Short mmCIF file of C-alpha atoms in Angstrom, two decimals:
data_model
loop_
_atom_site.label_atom_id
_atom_site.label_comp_id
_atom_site.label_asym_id
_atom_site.label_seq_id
_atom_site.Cartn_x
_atom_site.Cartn_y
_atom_site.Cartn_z
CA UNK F 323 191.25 100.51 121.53
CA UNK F 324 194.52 98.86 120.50
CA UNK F 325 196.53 99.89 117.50
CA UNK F 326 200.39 97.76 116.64
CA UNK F 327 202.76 100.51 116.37
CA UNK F 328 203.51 99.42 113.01
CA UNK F 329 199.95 100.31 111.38
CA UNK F 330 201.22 103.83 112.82
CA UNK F 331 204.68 103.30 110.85
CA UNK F 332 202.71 103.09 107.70
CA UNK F 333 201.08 106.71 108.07
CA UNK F 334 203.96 108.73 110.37
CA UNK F 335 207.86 108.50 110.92
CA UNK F 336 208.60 107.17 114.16
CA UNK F 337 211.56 107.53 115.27
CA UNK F 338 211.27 107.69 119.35
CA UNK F 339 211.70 104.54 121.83
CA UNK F 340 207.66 103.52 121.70
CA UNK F 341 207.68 104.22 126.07
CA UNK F 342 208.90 107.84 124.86
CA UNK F 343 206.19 107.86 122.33
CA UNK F 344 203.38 106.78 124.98
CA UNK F 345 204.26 109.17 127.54
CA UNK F 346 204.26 111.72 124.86
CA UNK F 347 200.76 110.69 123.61
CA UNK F 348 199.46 110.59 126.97
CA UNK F 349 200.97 114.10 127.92
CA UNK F 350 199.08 115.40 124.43
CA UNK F 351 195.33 114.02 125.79
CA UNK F 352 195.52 110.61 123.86
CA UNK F 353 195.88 108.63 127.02
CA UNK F 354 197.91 105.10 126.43
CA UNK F 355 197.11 103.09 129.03
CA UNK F 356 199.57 99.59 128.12
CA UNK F 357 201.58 98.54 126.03
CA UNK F 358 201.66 95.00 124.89
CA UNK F 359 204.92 93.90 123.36
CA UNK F 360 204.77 90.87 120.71
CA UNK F 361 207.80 88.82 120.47
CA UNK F 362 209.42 90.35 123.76
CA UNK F 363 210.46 86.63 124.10
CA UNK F 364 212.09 86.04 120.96
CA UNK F 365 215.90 85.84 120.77
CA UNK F 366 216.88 87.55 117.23
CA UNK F 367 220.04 84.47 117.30
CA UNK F 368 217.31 81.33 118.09
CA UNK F 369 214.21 82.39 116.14
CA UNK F 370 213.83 82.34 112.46
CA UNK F 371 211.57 82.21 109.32
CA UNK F 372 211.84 79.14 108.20
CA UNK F 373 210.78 76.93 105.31
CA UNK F 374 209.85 73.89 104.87
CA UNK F 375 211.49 71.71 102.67
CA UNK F 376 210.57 67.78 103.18
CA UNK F 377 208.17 66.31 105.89
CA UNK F 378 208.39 62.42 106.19
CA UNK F 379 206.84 60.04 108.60
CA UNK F 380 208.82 59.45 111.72
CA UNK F 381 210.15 55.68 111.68
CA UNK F 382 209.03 54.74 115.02
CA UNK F 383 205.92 57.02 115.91
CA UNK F 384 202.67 56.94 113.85
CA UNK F 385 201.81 60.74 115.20
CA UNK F 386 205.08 62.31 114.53
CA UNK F 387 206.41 64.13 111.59
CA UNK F 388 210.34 64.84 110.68
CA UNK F 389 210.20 68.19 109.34
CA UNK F 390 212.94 69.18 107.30
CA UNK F 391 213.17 73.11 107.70
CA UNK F 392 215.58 75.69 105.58
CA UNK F 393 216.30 78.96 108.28
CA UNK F 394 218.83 80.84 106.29
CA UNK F 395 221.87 79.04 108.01
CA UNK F 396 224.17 76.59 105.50
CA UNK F 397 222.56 74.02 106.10
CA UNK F 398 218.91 72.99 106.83
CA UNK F 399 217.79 71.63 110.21
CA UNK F 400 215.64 68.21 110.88
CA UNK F 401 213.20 68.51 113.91
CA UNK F 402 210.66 65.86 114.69
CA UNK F 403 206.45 67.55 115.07
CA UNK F 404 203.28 66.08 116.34
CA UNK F 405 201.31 69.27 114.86
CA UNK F 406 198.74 68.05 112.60
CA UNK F 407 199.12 70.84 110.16
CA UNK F 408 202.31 68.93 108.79
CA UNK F 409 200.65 65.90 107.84
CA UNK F 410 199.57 66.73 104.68
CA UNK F 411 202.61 67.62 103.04
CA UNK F 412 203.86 63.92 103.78
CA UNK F 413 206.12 63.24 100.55
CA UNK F 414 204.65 66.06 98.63
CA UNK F 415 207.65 67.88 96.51
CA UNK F 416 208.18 70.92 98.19
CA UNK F 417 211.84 71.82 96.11
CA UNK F 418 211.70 75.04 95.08
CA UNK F 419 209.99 77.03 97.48
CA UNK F 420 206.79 75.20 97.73
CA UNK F 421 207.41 74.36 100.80
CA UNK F 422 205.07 76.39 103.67
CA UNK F 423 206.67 79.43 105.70
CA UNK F 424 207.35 78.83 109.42
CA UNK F 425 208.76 79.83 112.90
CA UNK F 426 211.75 78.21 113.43
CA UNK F 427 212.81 77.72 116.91
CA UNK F 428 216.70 77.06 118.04
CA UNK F 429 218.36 74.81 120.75
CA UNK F 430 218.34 77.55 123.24
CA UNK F 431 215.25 79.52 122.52
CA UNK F 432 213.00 80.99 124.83
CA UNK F 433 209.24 79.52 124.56
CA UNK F 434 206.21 78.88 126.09
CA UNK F 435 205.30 75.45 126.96
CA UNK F 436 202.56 74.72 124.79
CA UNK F 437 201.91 71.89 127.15
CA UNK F 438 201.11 73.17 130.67
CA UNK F 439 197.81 74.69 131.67
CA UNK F 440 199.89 77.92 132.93
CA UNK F 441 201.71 80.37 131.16
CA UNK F 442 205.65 79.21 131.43
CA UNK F 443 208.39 79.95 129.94
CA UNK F 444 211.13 77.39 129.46
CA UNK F 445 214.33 77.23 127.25
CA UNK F 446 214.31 74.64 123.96
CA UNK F 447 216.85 72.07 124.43
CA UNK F 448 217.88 69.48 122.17
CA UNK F 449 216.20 66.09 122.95
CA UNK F 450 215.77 62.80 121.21
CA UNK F 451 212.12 61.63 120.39
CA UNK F 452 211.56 58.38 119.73
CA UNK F 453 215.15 57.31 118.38
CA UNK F 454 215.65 60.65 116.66
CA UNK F 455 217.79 63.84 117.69
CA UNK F 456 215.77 67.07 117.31
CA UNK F 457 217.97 70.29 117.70
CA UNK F 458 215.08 72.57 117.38
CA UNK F 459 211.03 73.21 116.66
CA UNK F 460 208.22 74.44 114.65
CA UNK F 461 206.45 76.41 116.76
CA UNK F 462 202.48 76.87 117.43
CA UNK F 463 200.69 79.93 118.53
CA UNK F 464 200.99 79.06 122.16
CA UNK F 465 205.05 78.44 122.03
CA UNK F 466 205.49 81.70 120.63
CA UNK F 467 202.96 83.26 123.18
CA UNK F 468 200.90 85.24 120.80
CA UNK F 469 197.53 83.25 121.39
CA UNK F 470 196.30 79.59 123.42
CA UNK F 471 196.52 77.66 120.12
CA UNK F 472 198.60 74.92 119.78
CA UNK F 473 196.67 72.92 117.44
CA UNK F 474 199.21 72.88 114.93
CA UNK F 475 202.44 74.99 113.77
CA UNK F 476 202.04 78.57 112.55
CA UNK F 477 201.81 78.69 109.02
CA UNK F 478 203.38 82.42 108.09
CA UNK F 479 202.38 83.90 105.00
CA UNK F 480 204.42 83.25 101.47
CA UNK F 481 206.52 86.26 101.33
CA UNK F 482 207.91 85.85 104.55
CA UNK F 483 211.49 86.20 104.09
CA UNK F 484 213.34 82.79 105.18
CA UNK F 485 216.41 83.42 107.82
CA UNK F 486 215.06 86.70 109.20
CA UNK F 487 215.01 87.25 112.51
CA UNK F 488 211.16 86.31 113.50
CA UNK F 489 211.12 89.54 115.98
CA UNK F 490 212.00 91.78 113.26
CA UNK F 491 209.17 90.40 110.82
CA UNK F 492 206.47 89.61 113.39
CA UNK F 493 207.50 91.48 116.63
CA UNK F 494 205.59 94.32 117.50
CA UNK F 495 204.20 96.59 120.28
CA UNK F 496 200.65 97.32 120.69
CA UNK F 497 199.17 100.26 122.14
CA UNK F 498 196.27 100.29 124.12
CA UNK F 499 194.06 103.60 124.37
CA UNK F 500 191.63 105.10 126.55
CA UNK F 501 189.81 107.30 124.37
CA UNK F 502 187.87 109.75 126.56
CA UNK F 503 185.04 111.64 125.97
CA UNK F 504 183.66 111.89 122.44
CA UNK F 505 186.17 112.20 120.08
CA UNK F 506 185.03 110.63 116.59
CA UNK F 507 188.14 111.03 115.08
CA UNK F 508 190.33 109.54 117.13
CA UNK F 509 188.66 105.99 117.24
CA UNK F 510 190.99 104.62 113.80
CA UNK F 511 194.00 104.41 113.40
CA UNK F 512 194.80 107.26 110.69
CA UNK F 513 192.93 110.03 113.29
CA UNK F 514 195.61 108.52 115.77
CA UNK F 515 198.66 108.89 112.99
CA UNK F 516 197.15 112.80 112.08
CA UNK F 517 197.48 113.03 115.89
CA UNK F 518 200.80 111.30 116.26
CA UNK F 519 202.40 113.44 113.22
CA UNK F 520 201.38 116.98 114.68
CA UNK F 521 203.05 115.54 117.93
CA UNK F 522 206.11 114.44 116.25
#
């Protein structure tokens, strides 16, 4: 069984370093046997919520997109997309705030190629597609190494707040249980919390 730690934020105070909180777990009969960390590769300086504020055709490339994208900075970024996902909002008005929530990826960033069979991690630099400088990227699934899809960009939901960090709104760690034996209440997440707050 796998529970984020934040579902267990919503029911206890944590305050301990979350290897601290496994071995204590463990030590208490609640045996965590991983833990899976979500954003480990995502530098707080290069990653962003981002919005999107204009998305026009590229001028020499039928499958490209410029994406116009707003990451909290003073001014908004340009970065040229082949995800399919931005094609519809071609010359749509997107002024204030229409505009669809995104991860926004720096010159400099850490990501996975979302083009190579094997998982690898390479660092985002600026490059010039088709005629047209683009300091940074939208990312999929895949870049951002929290699934294999790279069909298109993440889409993050509406009240994602633009220019934070994306490691403090979507980075997480995951623990994974090994539930012995048969203990009813400690297969959900709120009989691991009751568990986690008599620990605590």
């Amino acid at each position: 069984m796998k529970i984020p730690l934040s579902w267990l934020k919503d029911y206890v105070d944590i305050t301990l370093p979350v290897e601290a909180l496994a071995e204590r777990l463990t030590l208490a009969g609640l045996e965590v046997e991983g833990i899976q960390r979500i954003g480990e590769l995502w530098d707080r300086d290069k990653i962003f919520v981002g919005q999107i504020l204009d998305v026009q055709r590229h001028p020499d490339a039928e499958r490209l997109t410029l994406v116009r994208v707003d990451y909290g900075a003073s001014a908004p970024m340009t970065v040229v997309t082949g995800a399919p996902n931005m094609f519809p909002f071609i010359g749509q008005d997107l002024s204030g705030g229409r505009g669809p929530k995104v991860a926004y990826a720096m010159s400099g960033a850490r990501l996975v190629d979302g083009h190579s069979e094997e998982r690898r991690i390479v660092k985002l630099k600026p490059s010039k597609i088709r005629g047209v400088v683009s300091e940074g990227m939208v990312c999929s699934e895949k870049e951002l190494d929290l699934s294999d899809a790279h069909e298109g960009n993440l889409v993050l939901p509406d009240d994602a707040p633009v220019g934070t960090p994306l490691a403090d709104y979507l980075g997480d760690a995951v623990l994974e249980f090994q539930i012995k034996g048969a203990f009813g209440h400690l297969q959900c997440v709120t009989g691991i919390a009751r568990e986690l707050a008599a620990l605590t």
